[in-house]
């Protein structure tokens, strides 16, 4: 199962309401795109689903596979199967990329160690699949990685952790066309009935390579329109302002 329900969610940051009555259902196996201009609350929604404590849920609920995760801590959500690729992935100098992924997998499995050989085999396979140089494994987590390399590395984590629900916040930002295709290849490889995904993006471009089942447009902390892939194409053509006028009538 991989079903996410966002039910009448209202979220405040530093006592300022950012999200208003957000409703969203992602069914098993579906990929949804969340689009919208800067500063409308897309990252706020992403961080809130992952349980970042800075974002206060003032009303509404989040359900994962029927279970209410609204009050769960981030690590519990990760164990429940939620994964977030952050808009700005963190850099950590003291820990290698491979060690970071390995400990994240152990934590997901209630601190039952994933055997080293099994881990390395999967890591090498996935790195090859993502056209990543072997030396990325032993470098500091995202340390001195370019923007595009960080994004590719988020997809490596995704493929290793195999979450049931992934939120990818601007996974396409800063990617050249070759890197975009590789990132898309990774996401498409994850596609199955036991995986669902919310892809946050400004641009239609990613959606040519990962075709979403549903497209949502967020403005001013609300989802103002939902449609199919054609909605993203319409946005590309007419921009968000055209849509806003359209919605207001
Ligand atoms: P988007 O991802 O759509 O660009 P964000 O969710 O990052 O938008 O931001 C939505 C609004 O919430 C903005 O006005 C932003 O300034 C505010 N905001 C987001 N995160 C924080 C935070 N940690 N502290 C203060 N304000 C925040
Ligand atoms: Mg933004
Ligand atoms: Mg954002």
PDB file of C-alpha atoms and ligand atoms in Angstrom:
ATOM      1  CA  UNK A   1       0.000   0.000   0.000  1.00  0.00           C
ATOM      2  CA  UNK A   2       1.095   3.555  -0.621  1.00  0.00           C
ATOM      3  CA  UNK A   3      -1.864   5.801  -0.018  1.00  0.00           C
ATOM      4  CA  UNK A   4      -1.532   9.346   1.287  1.00  0.00           C
ATOM      5  CA  UNK A   5      -4.488  11.448   2.363  1.00  0.00           C
ATOM      6  CA  UNK A   6      -4.110  15.105   3.259  1.00  0.00           C
ATOM      7  CA  UNK A   7      -7.348  16.106   4.942  1.00  0.00           C
ATOM      8  CA  UNK A   8      -8.253  19.779   5.465  1.00  0.00           C
ATOM      9  CA  UNK A   9      -4.700  20.672   6.418  1.00  0.00           C
ATOM     10  CA  UNK A  10      -3.879  24.071   7.868  1.00  0.00           C
ATOM     11  CA  UNK A  11      -0.231  24.807   8.690  1.00  0.00           C
ATOM     12  CA  UNK A  12       1.473  27.753  10.359  1.00  0.00           C
ATOM     13  CA  UNK A  13       5.143  28.691  10.450  1.00  0.00           C
ATOM     14  CA  UNK A  14       6.261  31.044  13.198  1.00  0.00           C
ATOM     15  CA  UNK A  15       2.575  31.678  13.957  1.00  0.00           C
ATOM     16  CA  UNK A  16       1.819  32.736  10.389  1.00  0.00           C
ATOM     17  CA  UNK A  17      -0.703  30.579   8.528  1.00  0.00           C
ATOM     18  CA  UNK A  18       0.880  29.342   5.293  1.00  0.00           C
ATOM     19  CA  UNK A  19      -1.349  26.450   4.180  1.00  0.00           C
ATOM     20  CA  UNK A  20      -5.124  26.790   4.095  1.00  0.00           C
ATOM     21  CA  UNK A  21      -7.441  23.833   3.838  1.00  0.00           C
ATOM     22  CA  UNK A  22      -5.208  21.662   1.660  1.00  0.00           C
ATOM     23  CA  UNK A  23      -6.872  18.443   0.516  1.00  0.00           C
ATOM     24  CA  UNK A  24      -5.106  15.805  -1.508  1.00  0.00           C
ATOM     25  CA  UNK A  25      -5.414  12.053  -2.018  1.00  0.00           C
ATOM     26  CA  UNK A  26      -2.652  10.057  -3.645  1.00  0.00           C
ATOM     27  CA  UNK A  27      -3.707   6.483  -4.317  1.00  0.00           C
ATOM     28  CA  UNK A  28      -1.461   3.418  -4.456  1.00  0.00           C
ATOM     29  CA  UNK A  29       0.937   3.615  -7.374  1.00  0.00           C
ATOM     30  CA  UNK A  30       0.126   7.195  -8.357  1.00  0.00           C
ATOM     31  CA  UNK A  31       2.531  10.017  -9.099  1.00  0.00           C
ATOM     32  CA  UNK A  32       1.170  13.508  -8.499  1.00  0.00           C
ATOM     33  CA  UNK A  33       2.825  16.759  -9.529  1.00  0.00           C
ATOM     34  CA  UNK A  34       2.449  19.829  -7.330  1.00  0.00           C
ATOM     35  CA  UNK A  35       3.114  23.051  -9.209  1.00  0.00           C
ATOM     36  CA  UNK A  36       2.875  26.704  -8.325  1.00  0.00           C
ATOM     37  CA  UNK A  37       4.849  29.924  -8.161  1.00  0.00           C
ATOM     38  CA  UNK A  38       7.532  30.673  -5.559  1.00  0.00           C
ATOM     39  CA  UNK A  39       6.445  31.211  -1.996  1.00  0.00           C
ATOM     40  CA  UNK A  40       3.037  29.548  -2.277  1.00  0.00           C
ATOM     41  CA  UNK A  41       3.681  26.788   0.245  1.00  0.00           C
ATOM     42  CA  UNK A  42       4.916  23.798  -1.763  1.00  0.00           C
ATOM     43  CA  UNK A  43       7.961  23.220   0.426  1.00  0.00           C
ATOM     44  CA  UNK A  44       5.847  23.920   3.498  1.00  0.00           C
ATOM     45  CA  UNK A  45       3.521  21.081   2.481  1.00  0.00           C
ATOM     46  CA  UNK A  46       6.511  18.813   1.749  1.00  0.00           C
ATOM     47  CA  UNK A  47       8.177  19.502   5.110  1.00  0.00           C
ATOM     48  CA  UNK A  48       4.864  19.128   6.923  1.00  0.00           C
ATOM     49  CA  UNK A  49       4.238  15.686   5.427  1.00  0.00           C
ATOM     50  CA  UNK A  50       7.724  14.652   6.590  1.00  0.00           C
ATOM     51  CA  UNK A  51       7.062  16.064  10.072  1.00  0.00           C
ATOM     52  CA  UNK A  52       9.497  18.968  10.293  1.00  0.00           C
ATOM     53  CA  UNK A  53       8.673  20.409  13.751  1.00  0.00           C
ATOM     54  CA  UNK A  54       8.967  24.025  12.535  1.00  0.00           C
ATOM     55  CA  UNK A  55       5.709  23.572  10.671  1.00  0.00           C
ATOM     56  CA  UNK A  56       2.756  23.533  13.055  1.00  0.00           C
ATOM     57  CA  UNK A  57      -0.353  21.695  11.971  1.00  0.00           C
ATOM     58  CA  UNK A  58      -3.144  23.871  13.335  1.00  0.00           C
ATOM     59  CA  UNK A  59      -5.921  21.745  11.917  1.00  0.00           C
ATOM     60  CA  UNK A  60      -6.509  18.771   9.662  1.00  0.00           C
ATOM     61  CA  UNK A  61      -4.883  15.362   9.367  1.00  0.00           C
ATOM     62  CA  UNK A  62      -2.337  13.385   7.362  1.00  0.00           C
ATOM     63  CA  UNK A  63      -3.053   9.697   6.808  1.00  0.00           C
ATOM     64  CA  UNK A  64      -0.598   7.177   5.403  1.00  0.00           C
ATOM     65  CA  UNK A  65      -2.113   3.844   4.440  1.00  0.00           C
ATOM     66  CA  UNK A  66      -5.049   4.615   6.691  1.00  0.00           C
ATOM     67  CA  UNK A  67      -2.870   5.423   9.694  1.00  0.00           C
ATOM     68  CA  UNK A  68      -2.998   8.916  11.182  1.00  0.00           C
ATOM     69  CA  UNK A  69       0.599  10.216  11.115  1.00  0.00           C
ATOM     70  CA  UNK A  70      -0.276  13.834  11.987  1.00  0.00           C
ATOM     71  CA  UNK A  71       1.403  13.672  15.387  1.00  0.00           C
ATOM     72  CA  UNK A  72       4.275  11.367  14.479  1.00  0.00           C
ATOM     73  CA  UNK A  73       7.908  12.435  14.732  1.00  0.00           C
ATOM     74  CA  UNK A  74       9.995  12.522  11.553  1.00  0.00           C
ATOM     75  CA  UNK A  75      11.873   9.295  12.276  1.00  0.00           C
ATOM     76  CA  UNK A  76       8.612   7.451  12.913  1.00  0.00           C
ATOM     77  CA  UNK A  77       7.291   8.726   9.592  1.00  0.00           C
ATOM     78  CA  UNK A  78      10.420   7.479   7.871  1.00  0.00           C
ATOM     79  CA  UNK A  79       9.842   4.059   9.411  1.00  0.00           C
ATOM     80  CA  UNK A  80       6.229   4.233   8.269  1.00  0.00           C
ATOM     81  CA  UNK A  81       7.569   4.648   4.719  1.00  0.00           C
ATOM     82  CA  UNK A  82       7.711   8.387   4.017  1.00  0.00           C
ATOM     83  CA  UNK A  83      10.739   9.862   2.222  1.00  0.00           C
ATOM     84  CA  UNK A  84      11.527  13.518   1.508  1.00  0.00           C
ATOM     85  CA  UNK A  85      14.063  14.761  -1.013  1.00  0.00           C
ATOM     86  CA  UNK A  86      14.524  18.315   0.217  1.00  0.00           C
ATOM     87  CA  UNK A  87      14.664  21.327  -2.075  1.00  0.00           C
ATOM     88  CA  UNK A  88      18.102  22.110  -0.614  1.00  0.00           C
ATOM     89  CA  UNK A  89      19.800  18.828   0.373  1.00  0.00           C
ATOM     90  CA  UNK A  90      22.091  19.156   3.378  1.00  0.00           C
ATOM     91  CA  UNK A  91      25.871  18.793   3.193  1.00  0.00           C
ATOM     92  CA  UNK A  92      27.647  16.870   5.938  1.00  0.00           C
ATOM     93  CA  UNK A  93      31.421  16.723   5.832  1.00  0.00           C
ATOM     94  CA  UNK A  94      32.112  14.102   8.515  1.00  0.00           C
ATOM     95  CA  UNK A  95      29.968  11.260   7.201  1.00  0.00           C
ATOM     96  CA  UNK A  96      30.334   9.492   3.875  1.00  0.00           C
ATOM     97  CA  UNK A  97      27.499   9.206   1.477  1.00  0.00           C
ATOM     98  CA  UNK A  98      27.514   5.402   1.743  1.00  0.00           C
ATOM     99  CA  UNK A  99      27.498   5.476   5.563  1.00  0.00           C
ATOM    100  CA  UNK A 100      24.647   7.954   5.573  1.00  0.00           C
ATOM    101  CA  UNK A 101      22.485   5.783   3.321  1.00  0.00           C
ATOM    102  CA  UNK A 102      23.405   2.639   5.248  1.00  0.00           C
ATOM    103  CA  UNK A 103      22.417   4.167   8.595  1.00  0.00           C
ATOM    104  CA  UNK A 104      19.198   5.552   7.135  1.00  0.00           C
ATOM    105  CA  UNK A 105      18.356   2.013   6.000  1.00  0.00           C
ATOM    106  CA  UNK A 106      19.199   0.576   9.419  1.00  0.00           C
ATOM    107  CA  UNK A 107      17.049   3.226  11.123  1.00  0.00           C
ATOM    108  CA  UNK A 108      14.180   2.458   8.768  1.00  0.00           C
ATOM    109  CA  UNK A 109      14.457  -1.212   9.735  1.00  0.00           C
ATOM    110  CA  UNK A 110      14.239  -0.449  13.482  1.00  0.00           C
ATOM    111  CA  UNK A 111      18.021  -0.500  13.814  1.00  0.00           C
ATOM    112  CA  UNK A 112      18.363  -3.971  12.457  1.00  0.00           C
ATOM    113  CA  UNK A 113      21.603  -3.786  10.487  1.00  0.00           C
ATOM    114  CA  UNK A 114      21.397  -4.248   6.739  1.00  0.00           C
ATOM    115  CA  UNK A 115      24.217  -6.723   5.903  1.00  0.00           C
ATOM    116  CA  UNK A 116      27.232  -4.936   4.426  1.00  0.00           C
ATOM    117  CA  UNK A 117      27.602  -7.086   1.323  1.00  0.00           C
ATOM    118  CA  UNK A 118      23.932  -6.856   0.475  1.00  0.00           C
ATOM    119  CA  UNK A 119      24.096  -3.097   0.991  1.00  0.00           C
ATOM    120  CA  UNK A 120      27.176  -2.636  -1.198  1.00  0.00           C
ATOM    121  CA  UNK A 121      25.706  -4.745  -3.981  1.00  0.00           C
ATOM    122  CA  UNK A 122      22.527  -2.672  -4.059  1.00  0.00           C
ATOM    123  CA  UNK A 123      24.509   0.565  -3.784  1.00  0.00           C
ATOM    124  CA  UNK A 124      26.768  -0.328  -6.711  1.00  0.00           C
ATOM    125  CA  UNK A 125      23.830  -1.435  -8.835  1.00  0.00           C
ATOM    126  CA  UNK A 126      21.861   1.727  -8.202  1.00  0.00           C
ATOM    127  CA  UNK A 127      24.859   3.988  -8.698  1.00  0.00           C
ATOM    128  CA  UNK A 128      25.528   2.349 -12.036  1.00  0.00           C
ATOM    129  CA  UNK A 129      21.859   2.754 -12.964  1.00  0.00           C
ATOM    130  CA  UNK A 130      22.123   6.475 -12.176  1.00  0.00           C
ATOM    131  CA  UNK A 131      25.439   6.868 -14.026  1.00  0.00           C
ATOM    132  CA  UNK A 132      27.166   7.896 -10.796  1.00  0.00           C
ATOM    133  CA  UNK A 133      30.913   7.564 -10.381  1.00  0.00           C
ATOM    134  CA  UNK A 134      31.908   5.046  -7.690  1.00  0.00           C
ATOM    135  CA  UNK A 135      33.821   7.677  -5.741  1.00  0.00           C
ATOM    136  CA  UNK A 136      30.580   9.417  -4.747  1.00  0.00           C
ATOM    137  CA  UNK A 137      30.024   6.614  -2.220  1.00  0.00           C
ATOM    138  CA  UNK A 138      33.056   7.557  -0.167  1.00  0.00           C
ATOM    139  CA  UNK A 139      32.784  11.317  -0.364  1.00  0.00           C
ATOM    140  CA  UNK A 140      31.219  13.413   2.404  1.00  0.00           C
ATOM    141  CA  UNK A 141      27.425  13.509   2.175  1.00  0.00           C
ATOM    142  CA  UNK A 142      26.717  15.978  -0.633  1.00  0.00           C
ATOM    143  CA  UNK A 143      30.025  17.658   0.161  1.00  0.00           C
ATOM    144  CA  UNK A 144      31.228  19.702  -2.812  1.00  0.00           C
ATOM    145  CA  UNK A 145      28.517  18.121  -4.943  1.00  0.00           C
ATOM    146  CA  UNK A 146      27.088  20.383  -7.627  1.00  0.00           C
ATOM    147  CA  UNK A 147      23.373  21.179  -7.462  1.00  0.00           C
ATOM    148  CA  UNK A 148      22.682  18.498 -10.055  1.00  0.00           C
ATOM    149  CA  UNK A 149      24.843  15.902  -8.284  1.00  0.00           C
ATOM    150  CA  UNK A 150      22.950  16.502  -5.035  1.00  0.00           C
ATOM    151  CA  UNK A 151      19.657  15.899  -6.815  1.00  0.00           C
ATOM    152  CA  UNK A 152      20.937  12.697  -8.381  1.00  0.00           C
ATOM    153  CA  UNK A 153      22.157  11.649  -4.949  1.00  0.00           C
ATOM    154  CA  UNK A 154      18.641  12.161  -3.533  1.00  0.00           C
ATOM    155  CA  UNK A 155      17.401   9.695  -6.166  1.00  0.00           C
ATOM    156  CA  UNK A 156      20.097   7.237  -5.122  1.00  0.00           C
ATOM    157  CA  UNK A 157      18.806   7.485  -1.529  1.00  0.00           C
ATOM    158  CA  UNK A 158      15.266   6.986  -2.809  1.00  0.00           C
ATOM    159  CA  UNK A 159      16.218   3.836  -4.715  1.00  0.00           C
ATOM    160  CA  UNK A 160      18.135   2.428  -1.760  1.00  0.00           C
ATOM    161  CA  UNK A 161      15.476   3.182   0.859  1.00  0.00           C
ATOM    162  CA  UNK A 162      12.505   2.050  -1.251  1.00  0.00           C
ATOM    163  CA  UNK A 163       9.922   4.143   0.661  1.00  0.00           C
ATOM    164  CA  UNK A 164       6.231   3.661   0.017  1.00  0.00           C
ATOM    165  CA  UNK A 165       5.620   7.415  -0.298  1.00  0.00           C
ATOM    166  CA  UNK A 166       8.150   9.902  -1.645  1.00  0.00           C
ATOM    167  CA  UNK A 167       8.018  13.669  -1.745  1.00  0.00           C
ATOM    168  CA  UNK A 168      10.479  15.115  -4.240  1.00  0.00           C
ATOM    169  CA  UNK A 169      10.792  18.867  -3.717  1.00  0.00           C
ATOM    170  CA  UNK A 170      12.189  20.490  -6.863  1.00  0.00           C
ATOM    171  CA  UNK A 171      14.190  17.405  -7.743  1.00  0.00           C
ATOM    172  CA  UNK A 172      14.581  18.905 -11.237  1.00  0.00           C
ATOM    173  CA  UNK A 173      16.052  22.249 -10.209  1.00  0.00           C
ATOM    174  CA  UNK A 174      19.525  22.920 -11.549  1.00  0.00           C
ATOM    175  CA  UNK A 175      19.621  19.832 -13.782  1.00  0.00           C
ATOM    176  CA  UNK A 176      20.884  19.837 -17.339  1.00  0.00           C
ATOM    177  CA  UNK A 177      18.948  17.699 -19.770  1.00  0.00           C
ATOM    178  CA  UNK A 178      21.129  14.586 -19.354  1.00  0.00           C
ATOM    179  CA  UNK A 179      20.909  14.730 -15.563  1.00  0.00           C
ATOM    180  CA  UNK A 180      17.158  15.342 -15.788  1.00  0.00           C
ATOM    181  CA  UNK A 181      16.751  12.187 -17.862  1.00  0.00           C
ATOM    182  CA  UNK A 182      18.745  10.171 -15.330  1.00  0.00           C
ATOM    183  CA  UNK A 183      16.712  11.500 -12.400  1.00  0.00           C
ATOM    184  CA  UNK A 184      13.533  10.683 -14.327  1.00  0.00           C
ATOM    185  CA  UNK A 185      14.840   7.182 -15.030  1.00  0.00           C
ATOM    186  CA  UNK A 186      15.261   6.629 -11.286  1.00  0.00           C
ATOM    187  CA  UNK A 187      11.756   7.853 -10.467  1.00  0.00           C
ATOM    188  CA  UNK A 188      10.219   5.760 -13.239  1.00  0.00           C
ATOM    189  CA  UNK A 189      12.116   2.721 -11.971  1.00  0.00           C
ATOM    190  CA  UNK A 190      10.387   3.194  -8.581  1.00  0.00           C
ATOM    191  CA  UNK A 191       6.934   3.158 -10.145  1.00  0.00           C
ATOM    192  CA  UNK A 192       4.803   0.322  -8.772  1.00  0.00           C
ATOM    193  CA  UNK A 193       1.543  -0.279  -6.948  1.00  0.00           C
ATOM    194  CA  UNK A 194       3.430  -0.094  -3.650  1.00  0.00           C
ATOM    195  CA  UNK A 195       4.956   3.332  -4.331  1.00  0.00           C
ATOM    196  CA  UNK A 196       3.328   6.728  -4.531  1.00  0.00           C
ATOM    197  CA  UNK A 197       4.958  10.074  -5.102  1.00  0.00           C
ATOM    198  CA  UNK A 198       4.394  13.815  -4.854  1.00  0.00           C
ATOM    199  CA  UNK A 199       6.720  15.706  -7.204  1.00  0.00           C
ATOM    200  CA  UNK A 200       7.022  19.416  -6.523  1.00  0.00           C
ATOM    201  CA  UNK A 201       8.134  21.355  -9.571  1.00  0.00           C
ATOM    202  CA  UNK A 202       7.933  24.747 -11.254  1.00  0.00           C
ATOM    203  CA  UNK A 203       8.374  23.335 -14.700  1.00  0.00           C
ATOM    204  CA  UNK A 204       6.555  21.184 -17.201  1.00  0.00           C
ATOM    205  CA  UNK A 205       9.926  19.866 -18.435  1.00  0.00           C
ATOM    206  CA  UNK A 206      10.281  17.110 -15.797  1.00  0.00           C
ATOM    207  CA  UNK A 207       6.742  15.969 -16.526  1.00  0.00           C
ATOM    208  CA  UNK A 208       7.704  15.088 -20.100  1.00  0.00           C
ATOM    209  CA  UNK A 209       9.945  12.373 -18.635  1.00  0.00           C
ATOM    210  CA  UNK A 210       7.927  11.353 -15.571  1.00  0.00           C
ATOM    211  CA  UNK A 211       4.325  11.541 -16.673  1.00  0.00           C
ATOM    212  CA  UNK A 212       2.171  12.276 -13.625  1.00  0.00           C
ATOM    213  CA  UNK A 213      -1.254  10.758 -13.044  1.00  0.00           C
ATOM    214  CA  UNK A 214      -2.527  13.982 -11.481  1.00  0.00           C
ATOM    215  CA  UNK A 215      -1.360  17.610 -11.503  1.00  0.00           C
ATOM    216  CA  UNK A 216      -2.227  20.104  -8.735  1.00  0.00           C
ATOM    217  CA  UNK A 217      -1.652  23.831  -8.775  1.00  0.00           C
ATOM    218  CA  UNK A 218      -1.027  25.597  -5.470  1.00  0.00           C
ATOM    219  CA  UNK A 219      -1.346  29.339  -5.020  1.00  0.00           C
ATOM    220  CA  UNK A 220      -1.444  31.276  -1.780  1.00  0.00           C
ATOM    221  CA  UNK A 221      -1.310  28.114   0.321  1.00  0.00           C
ATOM    222  CA  UNK A 222      -4.268  26.430  -1.364  1.00  0.00           C
ATOM    223  CA  UNK A 223      -4.686  23.921  -4.135  1.00  0.00           C
ATOM    224  CA  UNK A 224      -6.645  25.971  -6.639  1.00  0.00           C
ATOM    225  CA  UNK A 225      -6.836  23.511  -9.495  1.00  0.00           C
ATOM    226  CA  UNK A 226      -6.365  19.781 -10.111  1.00  0.00           C
ATOM    227  CA  UNK A 227      -6.227  18.031 -13.453  1.00  0.00           C
ATOM    228  CA  UNK A 228      -4.271  15.638 -15.635  1.00  0.00           C
ATOM    229  CA  UNK A 229      -0.903  16.125 -17.366  1.00  0.00           C
ATOM    230  CA  UNK A 230      -2.543  18.589 -19.783  1.00  0.00           C
ATOM    231  CA  UNK A 231      -2.889  21.065 -16.889  1.00  0.00           C
ATOM    232  CA  UNK A 232       0.913  21.373 -16.683  1.00  0.00           C
ATOM    233  CA  UNK A 233       1.094  22.047 -20.419  1.00  0.00           C
ATOM    234  CA  UNK A 234      -1.584  24.713 -20.078  1.00  0.00           C
ATOM    235  CA  UNK A 235       0.457  26.375 -17.316  1.00  0.00           C
ATOM    236  CA  UNK A 236       3.563  26.335 -19.470  1.00  0.00           C
ATOM    237  CA  UNK A 237       1.635  28.188 -22.131  1.00  0.00           C
ATOM    238  CA  UNK A 238      -0.413  30.672 -20.097  1.00  0.00           C
ATOM    239  CA  UNK A 239       1.531  31.003 -16.828  1.00  0.00           C
ATOM    240  CA  UNK A 240       0.071  31.062 -13.332  1.00  0.00           C
ATOM    241  CA  UNK A 241      -1.584  34.435 -13.739  1.00  0.00           C
ATOM    242  CA  UNK A 242      -3.735  33.202 -16.604  1.00  0.00           C
ATOM    243  CA  UNK A 243      -4.847  30.310 -14.448  1.00  0.00           C
ATOM    244  CA  UNK A 244      -5.614  32.516 -11.457  1.00  0.00           C
ATOM    245  CA  UNK A 245      -7.917  34.653 -13.573  1.00  0.00           C
ATOM    246  CA  UNK A 246      -9.469  31.529 -15.018  1.00  0.00           C
ATOM    247  CA  UNK A 247     -10.211  30.151 -11.537  1.00  0.00           C
ATOM    248  CA  UNK A 248     -11.631  33.431 -10.280  1.00  0.00           C
ATOM    249  CA  UNK A 249     -13.804  33.507 -13.395  1.00  0.00           C
TER     250      UNK A 249
HETATM  251  P1  LIG B   1       7.400  27.351  -2.102  1.00  0.00           P
HETATM  252  O1  LIG B   1       8.084  26.068  -1.777  1.00  0.00           O
HETATM  253  O2  LIG B   1       6.099  27.180  -2.791  1.00  0.00           O
HETATM  254  O3  LIG B   1       8.301  28.285  -2.850  1.00  0.00           O
HETATM  255  P2  LIG B   1       7.486  27.797   0.771  1.00  0.00           P
HETATM  256  O4  LIG B   1       6.678  26.705   1.354  1.00  0.00           O
HETATM  257  O5  LIG B   1       8.970  27.651   0.824  1.00  0.00           O
HETATM  258  O6  LIG B   1       7.009  28.075  -0.733  1.00  0.00           O
HETATM  259  O7  LIG B   1       7.100  29.159   1.481  1.00  0.00           O
HETATM  260  C1  LIG B   1       5.763  29.578   1.657  1.00  0.00           C
HETATM  261  C2  LIG B   1       5.717  30.769   2.591  1.00  0.00           C
HETATM  262  O8  LIG B   1       6.067  30.355   3.896  1.00  0.00           O
HETATM  263  C3  LIG B   1       6.685  31.880   2.240  1.00  0.00           C
HETATM  264  O9  LIG B   1       6.045  33.101   2.488  1.00  0.00           O
HETATM  265  C4  LIG B   1       7.834  31.653   3.168  1.00  0.00           C
HETATM  266  O10 LIG B   1       8.491  32.855   3.443  1.00  0.00           O
HETATM  267  C5  LIG B   1       7.158  31.084   4.399  1.00  0.00           C
HETATM  268  N1  LIG B   1       8.031  30.143   5.099  1.00  0.00           N
HETATM  269  C6  LIG B   1       8.336  28.895   4.704  1.00  0.00           C
HETATM  270  N2  LIG B   1       9.171  28.285   5.558  1.00  0.00           N
HETATM  271  C7  LIG B   1       9.406  29.187   6.537  1.00  0.00           C
HETATM  272  C8  LIG B   1      10.190  29.178   7.741  1.00  0.00           C
HETATM  273  N3  LIG B   1      10.906  28.088   8.105  1.00  0.00           N
HETATM  274  N4  LIG B   1      10.181  30.304   8.489  1.00  0.00           N
HETATM  275  C9  LIG B   1       9.460  31.394   8.136  1.00  0.00           C
HETATM  276  N5  LIG B   1       8.702  31.471   7.027  1.00  0.00           N
HETATM  277  C10 LIG B   1       8.672  30.386   6.232  1.00  0.00           C
HETATM  278 MG1  LIG B   2      10.500  27.868  -4.105  1.00  0.00          MG
HETATM  279 MG1  LIG B   3       9.934  25.373  -2.266  1.00  0.00          MG
END
